[in-house]
Short mmCIF file of C-alpha atoms in Angstrom, two decimals:
data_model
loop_
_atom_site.label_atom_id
_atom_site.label_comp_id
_atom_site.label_asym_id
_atom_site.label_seq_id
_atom_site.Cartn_x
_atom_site.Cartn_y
_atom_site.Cartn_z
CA UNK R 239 -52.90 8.74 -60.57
CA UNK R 240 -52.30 11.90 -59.22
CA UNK R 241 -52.29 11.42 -56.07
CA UNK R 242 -49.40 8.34 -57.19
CA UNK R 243 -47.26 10.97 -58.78
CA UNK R 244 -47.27 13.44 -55.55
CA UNK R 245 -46.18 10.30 -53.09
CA UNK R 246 -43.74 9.73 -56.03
CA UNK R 247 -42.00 13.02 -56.27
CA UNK R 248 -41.52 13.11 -52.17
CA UNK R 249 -38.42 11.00 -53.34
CA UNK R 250 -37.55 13.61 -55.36
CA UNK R 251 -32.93 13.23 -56.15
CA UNK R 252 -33.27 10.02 -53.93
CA UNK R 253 -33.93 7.01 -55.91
CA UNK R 254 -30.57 7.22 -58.50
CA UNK R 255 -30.49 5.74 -60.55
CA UNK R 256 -33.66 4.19 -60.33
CA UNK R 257 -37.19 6.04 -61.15
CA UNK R 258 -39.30 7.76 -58.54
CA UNK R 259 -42.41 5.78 -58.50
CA UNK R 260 -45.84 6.08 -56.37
CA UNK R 261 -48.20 3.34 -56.42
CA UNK R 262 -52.13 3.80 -54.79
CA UNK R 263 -54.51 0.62 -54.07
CA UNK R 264 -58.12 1.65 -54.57
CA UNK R 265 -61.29 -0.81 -53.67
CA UNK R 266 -64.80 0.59 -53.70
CA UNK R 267 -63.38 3.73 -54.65
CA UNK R 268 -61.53 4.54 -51.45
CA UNK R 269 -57.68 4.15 -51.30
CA UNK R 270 -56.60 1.39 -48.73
CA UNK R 271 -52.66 1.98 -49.20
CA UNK R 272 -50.41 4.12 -50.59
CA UNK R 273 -46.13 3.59 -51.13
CA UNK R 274 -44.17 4.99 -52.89
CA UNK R 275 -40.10 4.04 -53.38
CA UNK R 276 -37.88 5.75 -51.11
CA UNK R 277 -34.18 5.18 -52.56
CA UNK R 278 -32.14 2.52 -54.14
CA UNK R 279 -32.28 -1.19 -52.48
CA UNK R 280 -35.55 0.13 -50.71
CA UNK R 281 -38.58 -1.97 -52.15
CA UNK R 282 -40.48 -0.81 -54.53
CA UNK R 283 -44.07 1.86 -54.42
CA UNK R 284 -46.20 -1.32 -55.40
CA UNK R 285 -44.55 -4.17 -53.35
CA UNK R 286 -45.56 -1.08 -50.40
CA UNK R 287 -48.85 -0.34 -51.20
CA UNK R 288 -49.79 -4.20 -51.95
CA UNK R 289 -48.28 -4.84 -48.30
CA UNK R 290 -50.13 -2.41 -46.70
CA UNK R 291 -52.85 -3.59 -48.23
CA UNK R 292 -53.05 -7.39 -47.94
CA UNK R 293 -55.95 -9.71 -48.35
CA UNK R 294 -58.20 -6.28 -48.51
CA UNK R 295 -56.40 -5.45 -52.31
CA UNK R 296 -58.23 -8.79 -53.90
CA UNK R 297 -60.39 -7.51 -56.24
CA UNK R 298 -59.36 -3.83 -56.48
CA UNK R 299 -57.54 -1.30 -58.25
CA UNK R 300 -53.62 -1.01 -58.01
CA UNK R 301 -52.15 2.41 -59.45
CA UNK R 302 -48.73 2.98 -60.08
CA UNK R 303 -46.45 5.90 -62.29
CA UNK R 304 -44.42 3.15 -63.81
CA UNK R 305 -44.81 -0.16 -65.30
CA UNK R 306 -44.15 -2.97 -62.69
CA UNK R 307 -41.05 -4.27 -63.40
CA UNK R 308 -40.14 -8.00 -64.46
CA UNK R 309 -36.48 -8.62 -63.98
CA UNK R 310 -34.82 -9.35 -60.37
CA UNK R 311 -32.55 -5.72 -59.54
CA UNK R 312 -29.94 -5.68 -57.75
CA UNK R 313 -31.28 -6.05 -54.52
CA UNK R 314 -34.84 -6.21 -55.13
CA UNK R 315 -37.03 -8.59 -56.44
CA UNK R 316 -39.86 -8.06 -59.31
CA UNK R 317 -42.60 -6.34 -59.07
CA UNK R 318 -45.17 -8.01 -61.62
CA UNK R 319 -45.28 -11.12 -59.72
CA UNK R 320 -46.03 -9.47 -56.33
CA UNK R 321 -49.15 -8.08 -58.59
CA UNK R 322 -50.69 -10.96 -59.69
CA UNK R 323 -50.42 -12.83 -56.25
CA UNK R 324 -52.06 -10.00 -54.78
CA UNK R 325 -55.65 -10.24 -56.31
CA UNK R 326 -55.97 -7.17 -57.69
CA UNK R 327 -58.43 -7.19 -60.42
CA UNK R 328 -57.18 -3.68 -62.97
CA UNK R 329 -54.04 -2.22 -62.88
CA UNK R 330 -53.69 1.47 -64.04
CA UNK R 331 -50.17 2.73 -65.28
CA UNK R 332 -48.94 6.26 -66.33
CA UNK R 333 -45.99 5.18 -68.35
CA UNK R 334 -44.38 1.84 -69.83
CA UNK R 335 -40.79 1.47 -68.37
CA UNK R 336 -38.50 2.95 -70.82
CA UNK R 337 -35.68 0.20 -69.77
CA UNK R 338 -35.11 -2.16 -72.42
CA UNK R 339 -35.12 -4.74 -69.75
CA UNK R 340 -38.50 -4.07 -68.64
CA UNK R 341 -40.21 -2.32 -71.50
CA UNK R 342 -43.45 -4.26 -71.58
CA UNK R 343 -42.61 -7.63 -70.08
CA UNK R 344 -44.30 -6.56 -67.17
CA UNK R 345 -47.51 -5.61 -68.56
CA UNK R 346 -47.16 -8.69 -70.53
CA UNK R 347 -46.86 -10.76 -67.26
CA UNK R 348 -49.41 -8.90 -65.88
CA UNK R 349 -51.86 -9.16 -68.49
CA UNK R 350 -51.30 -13.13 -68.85
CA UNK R 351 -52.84 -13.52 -65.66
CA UNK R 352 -56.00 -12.46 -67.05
CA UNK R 353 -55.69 -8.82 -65.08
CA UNK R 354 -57.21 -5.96 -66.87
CA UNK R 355 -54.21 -2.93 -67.54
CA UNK R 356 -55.01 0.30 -68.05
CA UNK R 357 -51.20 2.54 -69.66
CA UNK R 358 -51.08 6.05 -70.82
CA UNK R 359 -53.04 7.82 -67.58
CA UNK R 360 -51.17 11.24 -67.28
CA UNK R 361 -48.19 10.21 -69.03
CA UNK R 362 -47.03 13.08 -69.40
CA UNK R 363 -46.58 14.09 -66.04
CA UNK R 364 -45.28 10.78 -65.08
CA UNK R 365 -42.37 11.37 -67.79
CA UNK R 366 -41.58 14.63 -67.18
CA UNK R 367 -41.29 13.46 -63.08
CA UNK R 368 -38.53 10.92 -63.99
CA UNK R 369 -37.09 12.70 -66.90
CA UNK R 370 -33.09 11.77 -65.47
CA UNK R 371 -34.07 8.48 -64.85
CA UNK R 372 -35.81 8.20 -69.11
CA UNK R 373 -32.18 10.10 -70.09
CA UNK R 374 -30.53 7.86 -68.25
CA UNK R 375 -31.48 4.23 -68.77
CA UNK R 376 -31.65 4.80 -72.49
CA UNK R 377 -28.51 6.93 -73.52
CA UNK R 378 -26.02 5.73 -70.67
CA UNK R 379 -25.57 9.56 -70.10
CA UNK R 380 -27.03 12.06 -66.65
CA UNK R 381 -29.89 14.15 -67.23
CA UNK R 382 -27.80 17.82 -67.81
CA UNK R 383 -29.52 20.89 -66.18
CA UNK R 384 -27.60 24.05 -66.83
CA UNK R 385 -28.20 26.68 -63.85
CA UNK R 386 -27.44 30.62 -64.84
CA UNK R 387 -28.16 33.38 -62.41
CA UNK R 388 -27.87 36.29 -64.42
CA UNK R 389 -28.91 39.87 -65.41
CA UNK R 390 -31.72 41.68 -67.74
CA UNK R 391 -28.94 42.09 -69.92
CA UNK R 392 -27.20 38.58 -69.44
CA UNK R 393 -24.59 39.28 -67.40
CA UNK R 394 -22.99 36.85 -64.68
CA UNK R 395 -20.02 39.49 -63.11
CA UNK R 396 -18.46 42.74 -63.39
CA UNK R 397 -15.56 43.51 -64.92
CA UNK R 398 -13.53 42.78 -61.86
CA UNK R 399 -15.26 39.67 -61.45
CA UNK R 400 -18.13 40.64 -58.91
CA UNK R 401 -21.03 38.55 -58.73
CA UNK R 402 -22.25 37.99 -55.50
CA UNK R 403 -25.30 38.42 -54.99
CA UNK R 404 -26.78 39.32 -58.16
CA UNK R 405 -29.95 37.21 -57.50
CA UNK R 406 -31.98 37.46 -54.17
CA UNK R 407 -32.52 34.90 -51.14
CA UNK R 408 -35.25 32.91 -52.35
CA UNK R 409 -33.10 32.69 -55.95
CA UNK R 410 -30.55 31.53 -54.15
CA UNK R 411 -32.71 28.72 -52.06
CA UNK R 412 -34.04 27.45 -55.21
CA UNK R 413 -30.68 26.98 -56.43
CA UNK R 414 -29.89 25.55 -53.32
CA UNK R 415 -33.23 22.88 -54.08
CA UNK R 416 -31.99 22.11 -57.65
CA UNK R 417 -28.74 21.10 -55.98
CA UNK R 418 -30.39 18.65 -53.59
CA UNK R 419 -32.51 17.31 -56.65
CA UNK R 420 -29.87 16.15 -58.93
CA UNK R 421 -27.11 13.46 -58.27
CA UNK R 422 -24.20 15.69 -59.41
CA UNK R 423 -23.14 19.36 -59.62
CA UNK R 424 -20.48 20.37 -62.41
CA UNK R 425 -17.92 23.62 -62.42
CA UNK R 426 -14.94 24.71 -64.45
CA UNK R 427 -11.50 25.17 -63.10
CA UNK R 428 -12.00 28.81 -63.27
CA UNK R 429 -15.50 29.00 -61.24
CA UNK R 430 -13.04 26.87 -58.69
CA UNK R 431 -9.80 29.32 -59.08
CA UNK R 432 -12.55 32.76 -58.90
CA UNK R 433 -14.90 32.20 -56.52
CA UNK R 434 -13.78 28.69 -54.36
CA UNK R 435 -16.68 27.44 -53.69
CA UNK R 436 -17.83 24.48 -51.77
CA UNK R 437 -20.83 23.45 -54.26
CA UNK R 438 -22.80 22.14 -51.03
CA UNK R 439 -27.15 21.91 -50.50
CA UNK R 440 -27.65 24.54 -47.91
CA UNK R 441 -31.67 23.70 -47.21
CA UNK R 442 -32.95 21.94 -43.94
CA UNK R 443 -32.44 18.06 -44.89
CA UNK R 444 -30.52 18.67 -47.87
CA UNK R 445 -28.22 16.32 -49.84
CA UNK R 446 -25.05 17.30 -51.15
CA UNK R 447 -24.46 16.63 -54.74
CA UNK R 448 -21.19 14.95 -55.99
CA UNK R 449 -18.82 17.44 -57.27
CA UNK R 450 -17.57 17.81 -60.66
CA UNK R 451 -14.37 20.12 -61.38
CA UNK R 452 -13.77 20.14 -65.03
CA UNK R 453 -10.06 21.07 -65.05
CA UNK R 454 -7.83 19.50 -67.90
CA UNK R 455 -4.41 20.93 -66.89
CA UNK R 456 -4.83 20.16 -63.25
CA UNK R 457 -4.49 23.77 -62.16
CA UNK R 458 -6.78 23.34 -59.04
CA UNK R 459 -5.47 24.32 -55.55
CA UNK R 460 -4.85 21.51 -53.07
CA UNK R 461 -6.39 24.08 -50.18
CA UNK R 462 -9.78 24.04 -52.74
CA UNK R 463 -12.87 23.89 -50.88
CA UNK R 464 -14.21 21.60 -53.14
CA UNK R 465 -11.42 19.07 -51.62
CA UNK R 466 -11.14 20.39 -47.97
CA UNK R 467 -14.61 21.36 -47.20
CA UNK R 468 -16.37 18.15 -45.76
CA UNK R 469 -19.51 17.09 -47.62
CA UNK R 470 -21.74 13.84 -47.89
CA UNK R 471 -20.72 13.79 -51.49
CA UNK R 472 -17.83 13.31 -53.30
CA UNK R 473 -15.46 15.17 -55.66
CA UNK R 474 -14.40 14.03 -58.99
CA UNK R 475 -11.71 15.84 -61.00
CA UNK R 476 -12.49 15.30 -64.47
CA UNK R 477 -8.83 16.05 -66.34
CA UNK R 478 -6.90 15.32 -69.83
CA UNK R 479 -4.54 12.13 -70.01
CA UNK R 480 -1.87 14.33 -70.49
CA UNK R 481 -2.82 16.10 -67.09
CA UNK R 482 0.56 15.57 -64.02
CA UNK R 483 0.39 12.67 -62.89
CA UNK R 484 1.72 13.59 -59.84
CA UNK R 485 -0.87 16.16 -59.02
CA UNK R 486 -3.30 13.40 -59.59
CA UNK R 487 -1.76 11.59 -56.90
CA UNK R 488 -1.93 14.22 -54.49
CA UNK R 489 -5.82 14.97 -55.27
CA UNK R 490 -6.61 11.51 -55.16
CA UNK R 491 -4.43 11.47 -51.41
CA UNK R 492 -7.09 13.90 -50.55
CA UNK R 493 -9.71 11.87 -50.91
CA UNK R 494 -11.45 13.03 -54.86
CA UNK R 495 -11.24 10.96 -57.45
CA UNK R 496 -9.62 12.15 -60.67
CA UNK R 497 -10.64 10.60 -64.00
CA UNK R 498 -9.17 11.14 -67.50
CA UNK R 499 -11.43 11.98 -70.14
CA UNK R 500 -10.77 12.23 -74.02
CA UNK R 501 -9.62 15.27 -75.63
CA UNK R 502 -11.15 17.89 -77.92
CA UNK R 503 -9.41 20.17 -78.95
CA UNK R 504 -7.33 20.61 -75.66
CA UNK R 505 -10.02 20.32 -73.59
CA UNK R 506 -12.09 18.02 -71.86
CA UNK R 507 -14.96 16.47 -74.24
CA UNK R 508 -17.84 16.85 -72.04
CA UNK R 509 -20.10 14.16 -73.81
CA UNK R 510 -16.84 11.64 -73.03
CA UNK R 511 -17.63 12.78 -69.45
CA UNK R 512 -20.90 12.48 -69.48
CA UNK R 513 -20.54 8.80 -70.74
CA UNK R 514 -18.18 8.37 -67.63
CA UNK R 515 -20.10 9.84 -65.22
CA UNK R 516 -23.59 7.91 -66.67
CA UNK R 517 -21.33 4.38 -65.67
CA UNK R 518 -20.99 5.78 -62.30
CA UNK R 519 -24.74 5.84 -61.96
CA UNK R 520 -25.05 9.61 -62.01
CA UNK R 521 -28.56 10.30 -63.38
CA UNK R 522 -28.97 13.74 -62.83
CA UNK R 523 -26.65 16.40 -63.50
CA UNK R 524 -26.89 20.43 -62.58
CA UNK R 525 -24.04 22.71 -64.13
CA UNK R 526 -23.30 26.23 -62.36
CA UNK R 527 -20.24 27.16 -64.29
CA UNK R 528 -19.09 30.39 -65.62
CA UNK R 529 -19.47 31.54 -69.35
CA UNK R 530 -17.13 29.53 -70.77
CA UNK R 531 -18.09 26.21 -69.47
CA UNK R 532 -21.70 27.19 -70.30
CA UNK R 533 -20.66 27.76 -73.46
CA UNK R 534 -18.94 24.59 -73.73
CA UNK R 535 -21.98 22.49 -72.53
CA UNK R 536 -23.73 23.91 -74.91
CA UNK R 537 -21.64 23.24 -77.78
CA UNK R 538 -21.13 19.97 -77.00
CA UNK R 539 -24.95 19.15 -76.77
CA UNK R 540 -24.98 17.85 -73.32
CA UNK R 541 -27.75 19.78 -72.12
CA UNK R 542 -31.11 19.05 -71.64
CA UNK R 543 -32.69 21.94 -69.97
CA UNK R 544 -32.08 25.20 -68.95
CA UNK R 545 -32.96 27.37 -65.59
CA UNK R 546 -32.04 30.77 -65.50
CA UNK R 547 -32.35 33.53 -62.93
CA UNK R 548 -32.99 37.25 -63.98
CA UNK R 549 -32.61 39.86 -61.11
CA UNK R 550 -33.96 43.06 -62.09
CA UNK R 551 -30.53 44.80 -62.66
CA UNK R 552 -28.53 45.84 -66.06
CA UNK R 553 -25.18 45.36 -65.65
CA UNK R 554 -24.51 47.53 -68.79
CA UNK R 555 -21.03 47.59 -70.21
CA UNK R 556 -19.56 45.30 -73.00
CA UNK R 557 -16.90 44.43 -70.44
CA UNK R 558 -18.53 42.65 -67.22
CA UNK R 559 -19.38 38.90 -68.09
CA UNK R 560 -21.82 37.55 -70.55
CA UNK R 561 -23.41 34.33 -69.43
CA UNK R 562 -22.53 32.56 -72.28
CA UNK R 563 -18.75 32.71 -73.47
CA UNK R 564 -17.41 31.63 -76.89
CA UNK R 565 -18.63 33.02 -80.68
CA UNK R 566 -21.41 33.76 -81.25
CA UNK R 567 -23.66 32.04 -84.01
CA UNK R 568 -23.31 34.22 -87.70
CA UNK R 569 -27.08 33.65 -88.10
CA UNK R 570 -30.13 33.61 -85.69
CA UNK R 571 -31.38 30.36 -87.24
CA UNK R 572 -28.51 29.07 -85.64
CA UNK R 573 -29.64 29.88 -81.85
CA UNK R 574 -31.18 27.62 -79.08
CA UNK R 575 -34.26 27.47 -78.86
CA UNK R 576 -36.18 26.54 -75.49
CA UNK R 577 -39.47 24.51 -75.94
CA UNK R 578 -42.37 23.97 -73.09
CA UNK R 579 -40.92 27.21 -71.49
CA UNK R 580 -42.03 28.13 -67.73
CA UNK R 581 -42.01 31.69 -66.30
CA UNK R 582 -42.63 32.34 -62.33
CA UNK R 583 -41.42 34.79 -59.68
CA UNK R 584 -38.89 33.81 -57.21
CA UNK R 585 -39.28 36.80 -54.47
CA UNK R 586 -37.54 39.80 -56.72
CA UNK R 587 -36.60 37.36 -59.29
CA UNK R 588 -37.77 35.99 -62.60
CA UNK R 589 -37.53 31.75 -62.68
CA UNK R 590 -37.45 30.62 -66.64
CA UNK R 591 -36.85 27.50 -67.26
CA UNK R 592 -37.44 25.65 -70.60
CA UNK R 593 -35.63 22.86 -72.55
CA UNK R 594 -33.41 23.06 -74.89
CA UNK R 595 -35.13 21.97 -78.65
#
């Protein structure tokens, strides 16, 4: 099953927004074929390895990180008959499919045909692999991964607004990594209006997230980089109904899309956008704003987890940048909390990353 979830994860930000899956099939205790499911519309890690396979899987062992599914996709067909035709005699699954379209059935199906099933086999891993995917198909609403890159003491910039580079080169290439693994990246008009950046995957075979500008007056340049700069993504302008309309139409001559979200207190209501941006099949979601669109996330409970850089440098000085903008709580009961908390060097760098309780 391990070996399953490695061939699943080489798919890793290529499958949205369906799971990364591996599937091994094992006779005499040797594997005869492996597959695992590349991206969308591609067929699936068991309809692979039960290909490869052929007449030599009667009899054997078929593992797979998710539950075959039982309903036709889109543009694939189901799994759970392909593994009953095939002979196998035991099937051995990590996790049940936590779509309420598949949830079972296929195990059900499965089991019918008088084939032994095996769930629960490093389940854990297998959920944590295809955590966007779990987020996704059962609240509507991306996977939200909030990126900071930040000092001992918590700082983001200098007073003048200087921040590059706080964190080293292989800080930055990580970041660079978390970009290509997630379906979307998000920034706030004033990341856009500081610092103009193109919010591209800079690492050899990289994809480039789509682009999300949270900016409910419509105060972004038309000469943004975000806009101009070509990318194999594109750029969505997430704004107020109340935003010019005829600024919309110029952003949306320039190729982004610009959607209206509801309104909290004058701002964008990021969980409306996350809503909007779950319809649009957006699984995963990375934010790399500033402090106050950190802050806002945060509020709003849209994130999941959290990944945060420390370089060894104090900024010191109550004026240069705090990571995270807005009040602050009255009491400490009232903090975040991170649970199942990872620590790790990255070069000069300290990687923690954690969820957020």
């Amino acid at each position: 099953m391990r070996m399953a979830l490695r061939l699943a994860e080489k798919a890793k930000g290529r499958t949205s927004p369906n799971p990364m899956v591996g599937a091994l099939v094992v006779r005499h205790g040797k594997v005869i074929a492996r597959g695992w499911h590349e991206k969308a519309g591609e067929p699936h890690a068991e309809a692979i390895a039960l290909a490869k396979a052929g007449a030599a899987a009667k009899g054997g062992t078929l593992y797979v990180t998710l539950e075959p599914c039982s309903h036709t996709h889109k543009r694939t067909p189901p799994c759970s008959p392909l593994v009953i035709g095939s002979g196998v005699k035991r099937v051995v699954i990590a996790m049940i499919d936590p779509n309420p379209r598949v949830s079972g059935g296929g195990i059900r199906a499965i089991r019918k045909a008088r084939i032994e099933v095996t769930t629960g086999v490093l389940e854990g891993e297998a959920r944590k692999l295809n955590e966007a995917f779990i987020k996704h198909v059962t609240s509507g609403m991306p996977f939200v991964t909030l990126k900071i890159a930040q000092t001992l003491d918590g700082r983001i910039a200098t007073a003048s607004g200087e921040s590059k580079w706080i964190t080293g080169e292989k800080a930055r290439e990580e970041g660079h990594r978390l970009r290509d693994a997630n379906d979307a990246i998000l920034v706030g008009i004033n990341t856009v209006l500081a610092d103009d950046p193109s919010l591209t995957t800079r690492v050899p075979g990289g994809r480039d997230p789509i682009r999300v500008v949270v900016d409910s007056r419509l105060r972004i340049p038309l000469t943004a980089k975000v806009l101009r700069q070509k990318s194999s993504a594109g750029t969505i302008i997430a704004t107020l109904p109340s935003a010019p309309k005829d600024k919309a139409r110029k952003l949306q001559g320039l190729g982004a899309e610009v959607i209206a979200v509801r309104s909290v207190q004058g701002r964008v209501d990021l969980k409306d956008l996350m809503k909007k941006l779950g319809k649009k099949d957006i699984m995963s979601l990375l934010i790399e704003g500033g402090s106050e669109i950190n802050a806002s996330a945060l509020k709003a409970g849209v994130v999941d987890k959290a990944v945060l850089f420390f370089a060894p440098l104090f900024m010191t000085g109550a004026d240069s940048r705090c990571a995270i903008g807005g009040p602050s709580p009255l009491k400490l009961s009232q903090a975040l909390r991170l649970d199942d908390v990872t620590v790790q060097f990255v070069g000069a760098d300290i990687m923690v990353s954690g969820y957020i309780r």
